[in-house]
PDB file of C-alpha atoms and ligand atoms in Angstrom:
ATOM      1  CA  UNK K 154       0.393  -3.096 -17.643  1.00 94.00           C
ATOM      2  CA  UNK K 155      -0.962  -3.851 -14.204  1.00 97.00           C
ATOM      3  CA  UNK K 156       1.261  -4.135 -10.915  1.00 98.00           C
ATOM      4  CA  UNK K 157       1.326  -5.341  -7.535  1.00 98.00           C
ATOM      5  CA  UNK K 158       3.529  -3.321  -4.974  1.00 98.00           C
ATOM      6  CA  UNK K 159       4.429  -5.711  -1.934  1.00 98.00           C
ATOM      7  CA  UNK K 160       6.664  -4.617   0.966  1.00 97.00           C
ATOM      8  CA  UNK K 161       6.716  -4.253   4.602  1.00 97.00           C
ATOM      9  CA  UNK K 162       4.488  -1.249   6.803  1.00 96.00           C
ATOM     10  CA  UNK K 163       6.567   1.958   5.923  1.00 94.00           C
ATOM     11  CA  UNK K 164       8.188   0.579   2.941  1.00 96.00           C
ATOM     12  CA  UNK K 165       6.573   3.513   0.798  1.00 94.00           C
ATOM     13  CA  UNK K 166       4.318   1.110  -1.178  1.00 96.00           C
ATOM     14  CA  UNK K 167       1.538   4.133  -1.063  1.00 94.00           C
ATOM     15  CA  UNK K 168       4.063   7.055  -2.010  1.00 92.00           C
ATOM     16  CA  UNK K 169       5.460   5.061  -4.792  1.00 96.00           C
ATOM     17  CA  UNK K 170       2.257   3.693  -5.862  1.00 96.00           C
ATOM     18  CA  UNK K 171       0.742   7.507  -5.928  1.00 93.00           C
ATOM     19  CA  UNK K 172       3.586   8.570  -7.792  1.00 93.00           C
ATOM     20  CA  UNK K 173       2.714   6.165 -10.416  1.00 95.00           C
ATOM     21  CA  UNK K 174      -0.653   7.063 -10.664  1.00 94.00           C
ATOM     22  CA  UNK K 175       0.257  10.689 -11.361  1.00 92.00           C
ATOM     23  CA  UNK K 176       3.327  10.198 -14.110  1.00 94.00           C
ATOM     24  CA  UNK K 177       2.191   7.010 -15.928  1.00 94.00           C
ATOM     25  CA  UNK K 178      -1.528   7.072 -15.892  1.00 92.00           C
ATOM     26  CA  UNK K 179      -2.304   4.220 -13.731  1.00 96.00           C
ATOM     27  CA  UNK K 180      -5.143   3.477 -11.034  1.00 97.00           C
ATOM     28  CA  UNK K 181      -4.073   3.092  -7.168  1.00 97.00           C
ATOM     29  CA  UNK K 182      -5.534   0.346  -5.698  1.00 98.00           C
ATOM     30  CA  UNK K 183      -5.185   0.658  -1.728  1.00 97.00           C
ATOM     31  CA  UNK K 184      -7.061  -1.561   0.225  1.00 98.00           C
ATOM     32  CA  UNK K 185      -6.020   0.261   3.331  1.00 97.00           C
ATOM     33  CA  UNK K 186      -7.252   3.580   1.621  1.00 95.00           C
ATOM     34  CA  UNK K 187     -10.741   1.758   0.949  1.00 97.00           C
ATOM     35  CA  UNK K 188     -10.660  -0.015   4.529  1.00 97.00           C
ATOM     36  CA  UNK K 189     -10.074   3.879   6.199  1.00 95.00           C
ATOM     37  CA  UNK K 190     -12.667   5.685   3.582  1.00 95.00           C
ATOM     38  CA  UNK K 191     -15.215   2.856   5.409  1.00 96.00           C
ATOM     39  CA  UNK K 192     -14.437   3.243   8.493  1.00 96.00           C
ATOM     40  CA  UNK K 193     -14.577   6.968   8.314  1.00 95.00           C
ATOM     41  CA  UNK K 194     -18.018   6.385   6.637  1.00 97.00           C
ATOM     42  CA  UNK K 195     -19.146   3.816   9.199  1.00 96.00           C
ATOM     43  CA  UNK K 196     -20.038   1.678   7.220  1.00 96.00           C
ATOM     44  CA  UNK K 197     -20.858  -2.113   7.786  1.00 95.00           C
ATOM     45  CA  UNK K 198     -17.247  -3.393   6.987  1.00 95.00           C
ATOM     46  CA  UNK K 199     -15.698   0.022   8.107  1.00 96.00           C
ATOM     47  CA  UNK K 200     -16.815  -0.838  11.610  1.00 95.00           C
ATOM     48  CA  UNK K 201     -15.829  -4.766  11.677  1.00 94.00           C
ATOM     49  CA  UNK K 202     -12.621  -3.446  10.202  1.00 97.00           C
ATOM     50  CA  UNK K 203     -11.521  -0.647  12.652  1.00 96.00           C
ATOM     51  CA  UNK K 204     -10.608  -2.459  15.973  1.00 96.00           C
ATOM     52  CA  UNK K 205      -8.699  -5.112  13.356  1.00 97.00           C
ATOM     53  CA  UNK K 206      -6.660  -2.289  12.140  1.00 97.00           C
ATOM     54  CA  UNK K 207      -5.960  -0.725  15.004  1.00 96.00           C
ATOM     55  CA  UNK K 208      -4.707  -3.676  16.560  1.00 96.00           C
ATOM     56  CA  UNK K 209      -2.200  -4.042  13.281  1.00 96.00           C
ATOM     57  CA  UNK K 210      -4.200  -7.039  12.352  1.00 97.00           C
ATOM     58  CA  UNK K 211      -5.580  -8.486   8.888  1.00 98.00           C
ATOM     59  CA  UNK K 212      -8.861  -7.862   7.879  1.00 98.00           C
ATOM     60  CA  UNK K 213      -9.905 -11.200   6.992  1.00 98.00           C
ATOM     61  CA  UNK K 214      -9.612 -12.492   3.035  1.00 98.00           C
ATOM     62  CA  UNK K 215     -13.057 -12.724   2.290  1.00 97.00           C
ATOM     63  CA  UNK K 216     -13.807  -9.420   3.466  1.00 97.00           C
ATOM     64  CA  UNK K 217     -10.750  -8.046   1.125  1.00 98.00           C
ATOM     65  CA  UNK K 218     -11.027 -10.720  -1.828  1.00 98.00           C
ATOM     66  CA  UNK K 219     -14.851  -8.751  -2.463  1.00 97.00           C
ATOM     67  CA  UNK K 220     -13.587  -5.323  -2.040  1.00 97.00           C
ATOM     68  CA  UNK K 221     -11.164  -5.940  -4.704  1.00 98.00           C
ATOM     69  CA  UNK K 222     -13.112  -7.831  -6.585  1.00 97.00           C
ATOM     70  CA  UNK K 223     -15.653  -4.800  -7.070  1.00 96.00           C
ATOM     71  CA  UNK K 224     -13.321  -2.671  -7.543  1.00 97.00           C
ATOM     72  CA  UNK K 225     -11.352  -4.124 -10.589  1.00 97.00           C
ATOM     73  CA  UNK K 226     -14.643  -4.161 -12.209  1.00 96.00           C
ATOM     74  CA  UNK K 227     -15.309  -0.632 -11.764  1.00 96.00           C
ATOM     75  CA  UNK K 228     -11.862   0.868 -12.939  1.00 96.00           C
ATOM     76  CA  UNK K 229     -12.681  -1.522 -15.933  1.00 94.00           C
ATOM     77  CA  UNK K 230      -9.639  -1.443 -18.507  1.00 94.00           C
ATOM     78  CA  UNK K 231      -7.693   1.255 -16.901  1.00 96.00           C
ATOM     79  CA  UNK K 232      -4.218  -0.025 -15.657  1.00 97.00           C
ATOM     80  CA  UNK K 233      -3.913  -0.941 -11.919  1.00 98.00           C
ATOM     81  CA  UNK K 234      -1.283  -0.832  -9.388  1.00 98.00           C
ATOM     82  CA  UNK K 235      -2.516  -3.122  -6.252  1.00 98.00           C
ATOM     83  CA  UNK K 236      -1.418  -1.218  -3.175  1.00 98.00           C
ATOM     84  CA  UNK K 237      -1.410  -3.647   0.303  1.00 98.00           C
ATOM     85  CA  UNK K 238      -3.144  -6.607  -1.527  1.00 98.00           C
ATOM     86  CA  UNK K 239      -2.925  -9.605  -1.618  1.00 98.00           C
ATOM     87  CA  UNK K 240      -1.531 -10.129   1.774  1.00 98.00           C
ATOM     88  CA  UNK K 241      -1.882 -14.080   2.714  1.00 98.00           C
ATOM     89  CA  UNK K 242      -1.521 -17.138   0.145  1.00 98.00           C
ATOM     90  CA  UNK K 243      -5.222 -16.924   0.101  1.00 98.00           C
ATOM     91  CA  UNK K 244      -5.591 -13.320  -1.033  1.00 98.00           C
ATOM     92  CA  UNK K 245      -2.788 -14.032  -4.045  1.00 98.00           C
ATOM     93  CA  UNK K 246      -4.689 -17.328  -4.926  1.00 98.00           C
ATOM     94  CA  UNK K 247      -7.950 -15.480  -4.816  1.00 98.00           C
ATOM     95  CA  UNK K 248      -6.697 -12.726  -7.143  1.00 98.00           C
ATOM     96  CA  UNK K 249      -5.241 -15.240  -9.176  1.00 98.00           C
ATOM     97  CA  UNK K 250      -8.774 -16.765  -9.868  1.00 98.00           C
ATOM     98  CA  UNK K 251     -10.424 -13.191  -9.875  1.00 97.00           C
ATOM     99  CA  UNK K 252      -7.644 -12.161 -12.607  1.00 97.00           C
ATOM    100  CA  UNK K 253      -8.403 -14.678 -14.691  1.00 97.00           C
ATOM    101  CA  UNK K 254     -12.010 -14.344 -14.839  1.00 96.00           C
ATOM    102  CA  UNK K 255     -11.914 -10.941 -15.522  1.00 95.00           C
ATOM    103  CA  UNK K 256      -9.763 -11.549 -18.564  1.00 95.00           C
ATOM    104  CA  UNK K 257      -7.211  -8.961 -16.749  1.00 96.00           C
ATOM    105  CA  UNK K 258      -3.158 -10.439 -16.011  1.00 96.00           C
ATOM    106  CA  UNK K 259      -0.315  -8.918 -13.998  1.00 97.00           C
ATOM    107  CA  UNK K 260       2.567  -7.760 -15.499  1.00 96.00           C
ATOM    108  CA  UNK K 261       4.891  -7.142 -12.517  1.00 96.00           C
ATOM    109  CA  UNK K 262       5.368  -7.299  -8.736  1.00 98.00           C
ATOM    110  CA  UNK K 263       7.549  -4.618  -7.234  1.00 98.00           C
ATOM    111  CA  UNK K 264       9.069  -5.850  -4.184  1.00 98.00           C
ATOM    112  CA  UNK K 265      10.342  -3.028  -1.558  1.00 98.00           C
ATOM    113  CA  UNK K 266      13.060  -4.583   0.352  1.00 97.00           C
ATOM    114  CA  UNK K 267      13.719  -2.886   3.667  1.00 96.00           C
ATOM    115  CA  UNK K 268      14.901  -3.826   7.073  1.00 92.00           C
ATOM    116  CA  UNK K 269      12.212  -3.644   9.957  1.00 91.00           C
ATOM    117  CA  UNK K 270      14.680  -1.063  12.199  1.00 86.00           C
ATOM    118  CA  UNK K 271      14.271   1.586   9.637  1.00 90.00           C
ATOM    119  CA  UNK K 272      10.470   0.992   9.618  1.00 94.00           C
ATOM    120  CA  UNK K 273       9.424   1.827  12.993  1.00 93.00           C
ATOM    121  CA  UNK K 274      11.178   4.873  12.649  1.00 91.00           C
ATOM    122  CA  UNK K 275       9.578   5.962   9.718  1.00 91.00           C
ATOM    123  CA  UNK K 276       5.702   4.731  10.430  1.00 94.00           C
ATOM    124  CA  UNK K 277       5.538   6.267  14.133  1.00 93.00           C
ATOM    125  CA  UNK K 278       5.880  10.234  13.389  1.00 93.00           C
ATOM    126  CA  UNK K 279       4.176  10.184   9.905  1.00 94.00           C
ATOM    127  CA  UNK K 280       1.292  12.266   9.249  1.00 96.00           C
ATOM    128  CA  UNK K 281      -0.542  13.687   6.252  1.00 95.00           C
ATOM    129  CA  UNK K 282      -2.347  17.086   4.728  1.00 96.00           C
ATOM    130  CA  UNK K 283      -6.461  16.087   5.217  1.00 95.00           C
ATOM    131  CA  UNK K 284      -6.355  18.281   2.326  1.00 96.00           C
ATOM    132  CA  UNK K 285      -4.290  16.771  -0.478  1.00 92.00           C
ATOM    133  CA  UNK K 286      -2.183  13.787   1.115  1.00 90.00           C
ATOM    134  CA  UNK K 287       0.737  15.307   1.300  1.00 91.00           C
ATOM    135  CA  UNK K 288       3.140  13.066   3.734  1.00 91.00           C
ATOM    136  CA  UNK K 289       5.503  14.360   6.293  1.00 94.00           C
ATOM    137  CA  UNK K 290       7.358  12.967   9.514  1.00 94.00           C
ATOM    138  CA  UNK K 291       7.814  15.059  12.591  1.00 95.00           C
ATOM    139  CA  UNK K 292      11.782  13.890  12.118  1.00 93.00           C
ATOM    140  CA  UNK K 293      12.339  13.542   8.451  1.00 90.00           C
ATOM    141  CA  UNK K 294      10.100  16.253   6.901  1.00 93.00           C
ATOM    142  CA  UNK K 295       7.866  18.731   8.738  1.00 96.00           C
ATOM    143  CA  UNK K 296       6.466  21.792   6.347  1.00 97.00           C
ATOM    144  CA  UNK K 297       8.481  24.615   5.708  1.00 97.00           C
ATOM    145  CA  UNK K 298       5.952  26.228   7.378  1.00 97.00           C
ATOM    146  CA  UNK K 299       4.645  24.940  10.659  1.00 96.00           C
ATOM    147  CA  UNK K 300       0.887  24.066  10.439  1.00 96.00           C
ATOM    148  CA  UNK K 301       0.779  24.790   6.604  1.00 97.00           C
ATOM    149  CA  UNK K 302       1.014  22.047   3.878  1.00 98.00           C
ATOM    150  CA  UNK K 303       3.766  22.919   1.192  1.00 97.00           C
ATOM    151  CA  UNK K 304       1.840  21.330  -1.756  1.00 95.00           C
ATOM    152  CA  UNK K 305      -1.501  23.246  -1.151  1.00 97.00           C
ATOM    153  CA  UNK K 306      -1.569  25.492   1.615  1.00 97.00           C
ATOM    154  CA  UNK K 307      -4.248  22.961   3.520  1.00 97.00           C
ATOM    155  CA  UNK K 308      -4.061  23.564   7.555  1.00 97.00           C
ATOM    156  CA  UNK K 309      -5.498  20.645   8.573  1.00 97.00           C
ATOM    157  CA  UNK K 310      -3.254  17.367   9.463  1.00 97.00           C
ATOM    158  CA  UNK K 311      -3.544  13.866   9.490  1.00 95.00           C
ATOM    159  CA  UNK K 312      -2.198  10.679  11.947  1.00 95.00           C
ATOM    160  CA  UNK K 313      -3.433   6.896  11.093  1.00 94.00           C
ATOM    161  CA  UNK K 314      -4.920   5.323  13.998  1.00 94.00           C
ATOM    162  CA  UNK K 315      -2.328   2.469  14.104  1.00 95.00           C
ATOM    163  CA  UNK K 316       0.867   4.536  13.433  1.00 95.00           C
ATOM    164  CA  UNK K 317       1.797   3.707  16.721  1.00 95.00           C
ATOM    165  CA  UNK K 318       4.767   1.686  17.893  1.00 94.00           C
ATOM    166  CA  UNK K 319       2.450  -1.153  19.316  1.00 95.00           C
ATOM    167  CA  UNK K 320       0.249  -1.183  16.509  1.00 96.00           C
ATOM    168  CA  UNK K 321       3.337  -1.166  14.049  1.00 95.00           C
ATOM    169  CA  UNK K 322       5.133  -4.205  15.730  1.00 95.00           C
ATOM    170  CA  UNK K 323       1.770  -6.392  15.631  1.00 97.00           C
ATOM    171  CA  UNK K 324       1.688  -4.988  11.774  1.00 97.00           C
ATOM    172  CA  UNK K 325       5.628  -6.713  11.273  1.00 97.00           C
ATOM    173  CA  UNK K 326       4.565  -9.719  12.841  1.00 97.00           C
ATOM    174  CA  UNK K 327       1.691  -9.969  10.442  1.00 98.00           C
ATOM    175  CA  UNK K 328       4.111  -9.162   7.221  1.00 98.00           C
ATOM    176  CA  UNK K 329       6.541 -11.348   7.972  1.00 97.00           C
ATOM    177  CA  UNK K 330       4.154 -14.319   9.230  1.00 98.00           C
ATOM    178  CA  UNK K 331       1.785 -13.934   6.367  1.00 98.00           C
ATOM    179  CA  UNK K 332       2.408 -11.145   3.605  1.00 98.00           C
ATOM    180  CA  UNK K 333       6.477 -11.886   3.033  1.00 98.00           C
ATOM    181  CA  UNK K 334       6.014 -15.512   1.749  1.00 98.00           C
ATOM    182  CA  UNK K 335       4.293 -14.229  -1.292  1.00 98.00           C
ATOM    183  CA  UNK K 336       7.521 -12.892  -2.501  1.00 98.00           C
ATOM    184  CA  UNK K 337       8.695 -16.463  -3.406  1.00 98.00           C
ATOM    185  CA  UNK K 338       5.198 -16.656  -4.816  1.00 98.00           C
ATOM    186  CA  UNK K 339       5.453 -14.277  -7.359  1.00 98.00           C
ATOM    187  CA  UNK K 340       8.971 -15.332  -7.827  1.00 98.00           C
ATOM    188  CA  UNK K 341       8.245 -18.611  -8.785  1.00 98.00           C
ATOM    189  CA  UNK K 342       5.621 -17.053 -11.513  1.00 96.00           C
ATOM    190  CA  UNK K 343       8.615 -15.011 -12.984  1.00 96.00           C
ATOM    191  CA  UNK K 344       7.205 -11.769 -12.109  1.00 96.00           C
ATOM    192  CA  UNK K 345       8.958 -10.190  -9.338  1.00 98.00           C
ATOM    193  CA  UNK K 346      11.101  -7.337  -9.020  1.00 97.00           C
ATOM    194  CA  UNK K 347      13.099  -6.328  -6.220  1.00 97.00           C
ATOM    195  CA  UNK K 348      14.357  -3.206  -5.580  1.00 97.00           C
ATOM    196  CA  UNK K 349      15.955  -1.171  -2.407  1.00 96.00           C
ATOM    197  CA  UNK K 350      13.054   0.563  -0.207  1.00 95.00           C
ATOM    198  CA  UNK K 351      16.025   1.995   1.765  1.00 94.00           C
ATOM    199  CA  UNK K 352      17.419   4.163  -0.914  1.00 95.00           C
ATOM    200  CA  UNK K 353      15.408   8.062  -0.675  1.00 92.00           C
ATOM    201  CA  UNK K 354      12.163   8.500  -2.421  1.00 91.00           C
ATOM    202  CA  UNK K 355      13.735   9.543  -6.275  1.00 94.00           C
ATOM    203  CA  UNK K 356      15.865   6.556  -6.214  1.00 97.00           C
ATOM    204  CA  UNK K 357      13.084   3.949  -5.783  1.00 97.00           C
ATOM    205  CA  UNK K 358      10.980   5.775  -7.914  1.00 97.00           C
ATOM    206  CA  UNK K 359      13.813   5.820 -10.371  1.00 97.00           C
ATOM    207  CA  UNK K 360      14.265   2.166  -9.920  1.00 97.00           C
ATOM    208  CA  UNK K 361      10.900   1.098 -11.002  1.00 97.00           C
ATOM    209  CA  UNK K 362      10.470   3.660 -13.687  1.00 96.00           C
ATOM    210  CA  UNK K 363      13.798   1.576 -15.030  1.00 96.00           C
ATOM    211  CA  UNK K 364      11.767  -1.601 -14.953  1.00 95.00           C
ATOM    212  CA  UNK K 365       8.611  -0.804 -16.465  1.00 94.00           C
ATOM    213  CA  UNK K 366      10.546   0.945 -19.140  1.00 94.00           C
ATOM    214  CA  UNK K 367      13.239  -1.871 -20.140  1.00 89.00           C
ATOM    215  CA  UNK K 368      10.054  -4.350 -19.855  1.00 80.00           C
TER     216      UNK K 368
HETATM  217  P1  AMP G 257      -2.204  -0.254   4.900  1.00 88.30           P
HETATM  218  O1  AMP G 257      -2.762   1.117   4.691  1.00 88.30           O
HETATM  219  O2  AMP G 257      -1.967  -0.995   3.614  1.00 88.30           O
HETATM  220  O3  AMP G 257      -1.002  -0.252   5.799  1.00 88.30           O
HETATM  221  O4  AMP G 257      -3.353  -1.078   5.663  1.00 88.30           O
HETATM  222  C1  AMP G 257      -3.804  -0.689   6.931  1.00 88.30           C
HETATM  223  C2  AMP G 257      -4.518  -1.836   7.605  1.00 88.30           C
HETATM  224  O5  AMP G 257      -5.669  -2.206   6.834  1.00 88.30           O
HETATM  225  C3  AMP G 257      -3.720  -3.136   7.739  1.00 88.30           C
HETATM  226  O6  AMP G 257      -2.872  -3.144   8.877  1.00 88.30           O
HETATM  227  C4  AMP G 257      -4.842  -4.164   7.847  1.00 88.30           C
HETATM  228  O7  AMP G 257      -5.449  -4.147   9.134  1.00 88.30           O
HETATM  229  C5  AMP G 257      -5.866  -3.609   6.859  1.00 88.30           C
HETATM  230  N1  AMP G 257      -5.645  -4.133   5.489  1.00 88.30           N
HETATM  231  C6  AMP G 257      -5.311  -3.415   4.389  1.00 88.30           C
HETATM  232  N2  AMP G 257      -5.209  -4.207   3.314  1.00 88.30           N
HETATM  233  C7  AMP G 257      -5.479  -5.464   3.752  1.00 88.30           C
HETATM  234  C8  AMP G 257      -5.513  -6.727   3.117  1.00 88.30           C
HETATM  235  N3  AMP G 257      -5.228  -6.884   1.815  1.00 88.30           N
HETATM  236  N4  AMP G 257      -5.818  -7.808   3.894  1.00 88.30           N
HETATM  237  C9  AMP G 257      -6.113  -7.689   5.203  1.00 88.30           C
HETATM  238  N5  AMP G 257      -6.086  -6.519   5.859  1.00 88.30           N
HETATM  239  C10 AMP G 257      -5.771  -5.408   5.138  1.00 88.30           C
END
């Protein structure tokens, strides 16, 4: 079984996606993961990537169709849950192609429906342990102990470049201008699910588990 999981900036495509990954076995494919892990090792496309990001931009399709490309081939048969791609018509169309080739097929795609107000909130104020990717929120969910992750004890903390509110609203625009219209897409293949991104963490997770499982 192989997924996509589509949704708006904050929607909780990467907690849901790593959640997953640990109880049903599958692979995590983020292309914002991959895009950070190059621009952290400077890297040729980490650095043409970095002021795009920041700016809440898309890296262009290309650039992402290759990343993705490689990287089905290397997980080889394992099952795959696409995390943040595709994002345009041309990305979906690409994968479509690449898919096919690769003698691999999608089985779902999870739609996170949430309304922008909530998202803001949630993106600007989110941070991470460097050690184990633990998320928190200096609202919603700071560690029981301050400076001292809850799932392994790590001390050091991290913030995404473009968690910012300016960076965020550029991020929206590009959703709803170029991401969004792939959910009639994938409707129109018979593969989408919807379900609420607004409801806490258990309840989405509970509402996917309860479509992979009836499927
Ligand atoms: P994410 O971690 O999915 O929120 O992605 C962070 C940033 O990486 C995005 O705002 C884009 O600048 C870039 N990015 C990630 N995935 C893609 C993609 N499929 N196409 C274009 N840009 C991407």
């Amino acid at each position: 079984m192989n997924l996509i999981i589509l949704g708006p900036p904050g929607a909780g495509k990467g907690t849901q996606a790593q959640s997953l990954e640990r109880d049903r076995g599958f692979i995590q494919l983020s292309t914002g993961d991959m895009l950070r892990a190059a621009v952290g090792e400077g890297t040729e496309v980490g650095q043409k990537a970095k002021a795009i990001m920041d700016r809440g931009e898309l890296v262009p399709d290309d650039v992402m169709v290759q990343i993705i490309s490689d990287k089905l081939d290397e997980i080889g048969d394992q099952q795959f849950i696409l995390d943040g791609f595709p994002r345009t018509q041309g990305q979906a169309e690409a994968l479509d192609t690449l898919l096919a080739q690769k003698k691999k097929a999608l089985s779902f795609v999870i739609e996170l429906k949430i309304d922008d107000a909530i998202l803001v909130e949630r993106v600007v104020g989110r941070f991470t342990c460097g050690n184990c990717g633990e998320g928190y929120h200096d609202t919603f969910k700071l560690p029981a102990q301050e400076g001292k992750c809850d799932r392994c004890g790590g001390t050091e903390f991290k913030r995404r470049s473009d968690d910012n509110e300016e960076a965020m609203r550029a991020r929206l625009v590009a959703y709803h201008g170029l991401t969004a219209p792939l959910i009639d897409y994938y409707a129109g293949k018979a593969i989408l699910k919807s379900v609420d991104g607004a409801a806490a963490f258990d309840a989405v997770t509970g509402q996917i588990a309860a479509i992979l499982d009836e499927n």
